[in-house]
Coordinates of C-alpha atoms in Angstrom, one line a residue:
M1 CA 62.7 120.1 114.4
H2 CA 60.9 116.8 115.1
L3 CA 58.4 115.5 112.5
S4 CA 55.5 115.5 115.0
T5 CA 56.1 119.2 115.7
M6 CA 56.3 120.0 112.0
A7 CA 53.0 118.2 111.4
Q8 CA 51.3 120.1 114.2
E9 CA 52.5 123.5 112.9
E10 CA 51.2 122.6 109.4
K11 CA 47.8 121.7 110.9
C12 CA 47.7 125.0 112.8
T13 CA 48.0 126.9 109.5
V14 CA 44.7 125.5 108.1
P15 CA 42.0 128.1 108.7
S16 CA 38.8 126.9 110.4
N17 CA 35.4 128.2 109.3
A18 CA 32.5 126.4 110.9
N19 CA 29.8 128.4 108.9
S20 CA 31.2 127.8 105.4
G21 CA 32.4 124.3 105.9
A22 CA 35.9 125.2 104.7
A23 CA 37.5 123.0 107.3
D24 CA 36.0 120.0 105.6
A25 CA 37.5 120.9 102.3
A26 CA 41.0 121.8 103.7
P27 CA 43.8 119.7 102.3
A28 CA 45.3 117.1 104.6
P29 CA 48.7 117.8 106.1
R30 CA 51.7 116.6 104.0
D31 CA 53.4 113.4 105.0
V32 CA 56.8 114.9 105.9
T33 CA 58.4 111.5 106.3
K34 CA 57.6 110.7 102.6
I35 CA 59.0 114.0 101.5
K36 CA 62.3 113.6 103.4
R37 CA 63.0 110.0 102.6
P38 CA 63.9 110.4 98.9
Q39 CA 65.9 113.5 99.6
K40 CA 67.9 111.7 102.3
S41 CA 68.4 108.7 100.0
L42 CA 69.8 110.9 97.3
A43 CA 72.0 112.8 99.8
S44 CA 73.3 109.5 101.1
F45 CA 74.1 108.3 97.6
V46 CA 76.0 111.4 96.7
A47 CA 77.8 111.6 100.1
G48 CA 78.7 107.9 100.3
G49 CA 79.8 107.7 96.7
G50 CA 81.9 110.9 96.9
A51 CA 83.5 109.9 100.2
G52 CA 84.3 106.4 98.8
M53 CA 85.9 107.7 95.6
L54 CA 88.1 110.2 97.5
S55 CA 89.4 107.6 100.0
T56 CA 89.9 105.0 97.3
T57 CA 92.0 107.3 95.2
L58 CA 94.2 108.2 98.2
L59 CA 94.7 104.5 99.3
Q60 CA 94.7 102.7 95.9
P61 CA 98.5 101.8 96.3
L62 CA 97.7 99.6 99.3
D63 CA 95.1 97.7 97.2
V64 CA 97.5 97.2 94.3
I65 CA 100.2 95.9 96.6
K66 CA 97.7 93.5 98.3
T67 CA 96.5 92.2 94.9
H68 CA 100.2 91.4 93.9
M69 CA 100.9 89.7 97.2
Q70 CA 97.8 87.5 96.9
A71 CA 98.5 86.5 93.2
A72 CA 102.2 85.6 93.7
E73 CA 103.0 81.9 93.9
N74 CA 106.5 82.2 95.1
P75 CA 106.5 83.0 98.9
R76 CA 109.5 85.3 98.4
D77 CA 107.5 87.4 96.1
R78 CA 104.8 88.0 98.7
H79 CA 106.8 90.3 101.0
F80 CA 105.6 93.8 101.1
K81 CA 108.9 95.4 100.3
V82 CA 109.6 93.0 97.4
V83 CA 106.2 93.6 95.9
V84 CA 106.6 97.4 96.1
N85 CA 110.1 97.3 94.5
R86 CA 108.8 95.0 91.7
I87 CA 105.9 97.3 90.9
L88 CA 108.1 100.4 90.9
G89 CA 110.7 98.6 88.8
E90 CA 108.3 97.3 86.2
D91 CA 105.8 100.1 86.0
G92 CA 107.1 103.1 87.9
V93 CA 105.2 105.1 90.5
K94 CA 102.1 105.1 88.3
G95 CA 101.9 101.3 88.8
L96 CA 100.9 101.9 92.4
W97 CA 97.7 103.6 91.1
R98 CA 96.8 100.9 88.5
G99 CA 93.1 100.3 88.4
T100 CA 92.2 103.6 90.1
G101 CA 89.6 104.4 87.4
P102 CA 87.5 101.2 87.8
A103 CA 88.1 101.3 91.5
C104 CA 86.5 104.7 91.8
V105 CA 83.6 103.7 89.5
R106 CA 83.1 100.6 91.6
V107 CA 83.3 102.3 95.0
G108 CA 81.4 105.4 93.8
L109 CA 78.5 103.3 92.5
G110 CA 78.8 100.6 95.2
A111 CA 79.2 102.9 98.2
G112 CA 76.5 105.3 96.9
L113 CA 74.1 102.5 96.4
Y114 CA 75.0 101.0 99.8
F115 CA 74.5 104.2 101.7
A116 CA 71.3 105.0 99.8
V117 CA 69.7 101.6 100.6
L118 CA 71.1 101.3 104.1
G119 CA 68.6 103.6 105.8
P120 CA 65.5 102.1 104.2
M121 CA 66.8 98.6 104.8
M122 CA 67.4 99.3 108.5
E123 CA 63.9 100.8 108.8
T124 CA 62.4 97.7 107.2
I125 CA 64.3 95.2 109.3
R126 CA 63.8 97.3 112.5
S127 CA 60.0 97.5 111.9
A128 CA 59.8 93.7 111.2
F129 CA 61.9 93.0 114.3
A130 CA 59.7 95.3 116.4
R131 CA 56.5 93.7 115.0
G132 CA 55.4 96.8 113.1
E133 CA 56.5 99.4 115.6
P134 CA 57.4 102.5 113.5
Y135 CA 61.0 103.6 113.3
T136 CA 62.1 107.2 112.4
Q137 CA 65.7 107.7 111.2
G138 CA 67.4 110.5 113.0
D139 CA 69.0 113.5 111.2
G140 CA 72.5 112.3 112.0
G141 CA 72.2 109.1 109.9
P142 CA 70.9 105.5 110.3
L143 CA 73.4 104.5 113.0
K144 CA 72.9 107.2 115.7
E145 CA 70.4 104.9 117.5
K146 CA 71.8 101.8 119.2
L147 CA 69.8 99.2 117.4
P148 CA 69.6 95.4 118.2
A149 CA 72.6 93.5 117.0
L150 CA 70.4 91.3 114.7
V151 CA 69.0 94.4 113.0
T152 CA 72.4 95.9 112.4
L153 CA 74.0 92.7 111.2
S154 CA 71.2 91.8 108.9
A155 CA 70.9 95.3 107.4
G156 CA 74.6 95.5 106.8
A157 CA 74.9 92.1 105.2
L158 CA 71.8 92.4 102.9
T159 CA 72.7 96.0 101.8
R160 CA 76.3 95.1 101.0
S161 CA 75.2 91.9 99.1
I162 CA 73.0 94.0 96.8
A163 CA 75.7 96.6 96.2
S164 CA 78.5 94.0 95.6
S165 CA 76.4 92.0 93.1
V166 CA 75.7 95.2 91.1
V167 CA 79.4 96.2 90.9
C168 CA 81.0 92.7 90.6
P169 CA 82.0 93.2 86.9
I170 CA 83.8 96.4 87.8
T171 CA 85.5 94.6 90.7
V172 CA 86.8 92.0 88.2
I173 CA 88.1 94.8 85.9
K174 CA 89.8 96.6 88.8
T175 CA 91.6 93.4 89.9
R176 CA 92.8 92.6 86.4
M177 CA 94.1 96.2 85.9
E178 CA 95.8 96.2 89.2
Y179 CA 97.8 93.1 88.2
A180 CA 98.3 94.2 84.6
A181 CA 102.0 94.8 84.8
A182 CA 102.7 91.3 86.2
S183 CA 100.2 89.4 84.1
G184 CA 101.0 91.1 80.7
L185 CA 97.4 92.1 80.1
V186 CA 96.9 95.4 78.5
Y187 CA 93.6 97.3 79.0
R188 CA 93.5 100.8 77.5
N189 CA 90.7 101.8 79.8
T190 CA 87.7 100.4 81.7
F191 CA 85.5 100.2 78.6
H192 CA 88.2 98.3 76.7
A193 CA 88.5 95.9 79.6
V194 CA 84.8 95.2 79.6
Q195 CA 84.9 94.5 75.8
T196 CA 87.9 92.2 76.1
I197 CA 86.6 90.2 79.0
S198 CA 83.1 89.9 77.6
Y199 CA 84.4 88.7 74.2
K200 CA 86.9 86.2 75.5
E201 CA 85.2 84.9 78.6
G202 CA 81.5 85.9 78.3
L203 CA 79.3 87.0 81.1
S204 CA 80.8 84.5 83.5
G205 CA 84.1 86.2 83.2
L206 CA 82.6 89.5 84.4
Y207 CA 81.0 87.8 87.4
S208 CA 84.0 85.5 88.3
G209 CA 84.6 85.4 92.1
L210 CA 81.0 86.6 92.9
I211 CA 80.4 83.9 95.5
P212 CA 83.6 84.5 97.5
T213 CA 83.0 88.3 97.1
L214 CA 79.6 87.9 98.8
A215 CA 81.1 85.6 101.4
R216 CA 83.6 88.3 102.2
D217 CA 81.4 91.4 101.9
A218 CA 78.2 90.3 103.6
P219 CA 79.7 89.3 106.9
Y220 CA 82.2 92.1 106.7
S221 CA 79.5 94.8 106.4
G222 CA 77.3 93.2 109.0
L223 CA 80.3 93.1 111.5
Y224 CA 81.4 96.6 110.5
L225 CA 78.1 98.2 111.1
L226 CA 77.7 96.4 114.5
M227 CA 81.2 97.4 115.6
Y228 CA 80.9 101.0 114.3
N229 CA 77.6 101.4 116.1
R230 CA 78.9 99.9 119.4
I231 CA 82.3 101.6 119.3
G232 CA 80.8 104.9 118.4
S233 CA 78.4 104.7 121.3
S234 CA 81.2 103.8 123.7
L235 CA 83.5 106.5 122.5
K236 CA 80.7 109.1 122.8
E237 CA 80.4 108.2 126.5
S238 CA 84.1 108.1 127.2
V239 CA 85.8 110.9 125.2
P240 CA 86.3 114.3 126.8
T241 CA 83.5 116.8 126.6
G242 CA 83.9 119.0 123.5
T243 CA 85.6 116.4 121.4
P244 CA 84.4 116.9 117.8
Q245 CA 82.0 114.3 116.5
A246 CA 84.1 113.9 113.4
A247 CA 87.0 112.7 115.5
T248 CA 84.8 110.1 117.2
N249 CA 83.4 109.0 113.8
F250 CA 87.0 108.7 112.4
L251 CA 88.3 106.6 115.3
A252 CA 85.2 104.3 115.3
G253 CA 85.4 103.8 111.5
A254 CA 89.1 102.9 111.7
L255 CA 88.7 100.4 114.6
A256 CA 85.6 98.8 113.1
G257 CA 87.1 98.7 109.6
G258 CA 90.3 97.1 110.6
S259 CA 88.7 94.5 112.9
A260 CA 86.0 93.4 110.4
T261 CA 88.6 93.2 107.6
L262 CA 90.9 90.9 109.6
L263 CA 88.0 88.5 110.4
T264 CA 86.9 88.3 106.8
H265 CA 90.2 88.3 104.9
P266 CA 90.4 84.6 103.6
P267 CA 87.4 85.1 101.1
D268 CA 89.3 88.1 99.6
V269 CA 92.3 85.9 98.8
I270 CA 90.1 83.4 97.1
R271 CA 88.2 86.1 95.2
T272 CA 91.5 87.6 93.9
R273 CA 92.7 84.2 92.7
L274 CA 89.5 83.4 90.9
Q275 CA 89.2 86.8 89.2
L276 CA 92.8 86.6 87.9
E277 CA 92.3 83.3 86.2
Q278 CA 91.3 84.8 82.8
G279 CA 88.7 82.2 81.7
L280 CA 89.8 79.2 83.7
T281 CA 87.0 77.5 85.6
S282 CA 88.6 76.6 89.0
S283 CA 86.0 76.1 91.7
I284 CA 86.2 77.7 95.1
V285 CA 87.0 74.3 96.7
S286 CA 89.9 73.6 94.3
T287 CA 91.2 77.1 94.8
V288 CA 91.2 76.8 98.6
K289 CA 92.8 73.4 98.3
H290 CA 95.6 74.7 96.1
I291 CA 96.3 77.6 98.4
V292 CA 96.4 75.4 101.5
E293 CA 98.5 72.7 99.9
V294 CA 101.1 75.1 98.5
H295 CA 101.2 77.8 101.1
G296 CA 99.5 76.3 104.2
L297 CA 96.7 78.0 106.1
K298 CA 98.8 81.2 106.3
G299 CA 98.2 81.4 102.5
L300 CA 94.6 82.4 103.2
F301 CA 95.9 85.5 105.0
V302 CA 98.4 86.7 102.4
G303 CA 98.1 90.5 102.0
V304 CA 96.2 91.0 105.2
M305 CA 98.3 93.9 106.5
P306 CA 98.0 96.2 103.6
R307 CA 94.3 95.3 103.3
V308 CA 93.6 95.9 107.0
G309 CA 95.5 99.2 106.8
R310 CA 93.7 100.4 103.7
R311 CA 90.3 99.3 104.9
A312 CA 90.7 100.9 108.3
L313 CA 91.7 104.3 106.8
Q314 CA 89.2 104.0 104.0
Q315 CA 86.3 103.4 106.3
A316 CA 87.5 106.1 108.7
F317 CA 87.6 108.7 105.9
A318 CA 84.5 107.5 104.1
W319 CA 82.2 107.3 107.1
T320 CA 83.5 110.6 108.6
I321 CA 82.9 112.5 105.4
Y322 CA 79.5 110.7 104.9
E323 CA 78.3 111.5 108.4
E324 CA 79.3 115.2 108.1
I325 CA 77.6 115.6 104.7
V326 CA 74.4 113.9 105.7
Q327 CA 74.1 116.0 108.9
R328 CA 74.4 119.2 106.9
V329 CA 72.1 118.1 104.1
S330 CA 69.5 116.9 106.7
R331 CA 69.2 120.3 108.3
K332 CA 68.1 121.7 104.9
F333 CA 65.0 119.5 104.6

């Protein structure tokens, strides 16, 4: 039911009484938009966080393998098969799921915050872009309308920057725990990791790699949203009639996630290096210089295949689950 129709129905329920003046004292109709917005934001937070944690748990081995590939100095230690065999030999199968705890906390909080803020952010930017023209988000989520590219790119980049800044300390812990077997670090749990890093390295240790993280995540999210929106619209027009919407969302999420990840991979290599330094103060410039001098330009794309595969599947799962949950929750409000 459209908002305008709901408002009209509420107005019709107000009794009119010209003789007693009751109409003048009747309460004004409720602002349905204001009622629905907090509920949708909460639903988006829960749906996005839950979908993110589920996909992260399933695909964590690819992230662990990527981290080991990016951290290795010896080119022979960067091959996928070599990395997997080393992890299994040193830490067993459980080594492939190192860092799952902080990864789930990071993604649950980060994705939840991202999805909760995304709708209002798109409304704000869309309204400013359209010079105050009101924008009403549809029940299917914030990306069901084909918005201008600038609106989508800006909303994705700004929303992801906020979420990534909030969860940066958890990202550092996740990266350290993923590489624990090779580095010799021992963290009993996430809380112990926070205590150890804070004591030895201070606040700067928990926020190491923030700049390359933002350099990776902001353009990634902007590109992802734009591609997801455009690919989803194209698929909707080209797929056979009767194709489930979930299948279209999954394919759009996979294609957009893989493509955006490939284009923004170098900052991820730099972030990993900086976050594994354990108190050293290398700059971004010196880190890039070292990578290029030792490994060439291809060093900036180490671990790209497991990361592209993981991101493509993660985004496909997360966005499909998110869209399905939001659609069902929206019908109840």
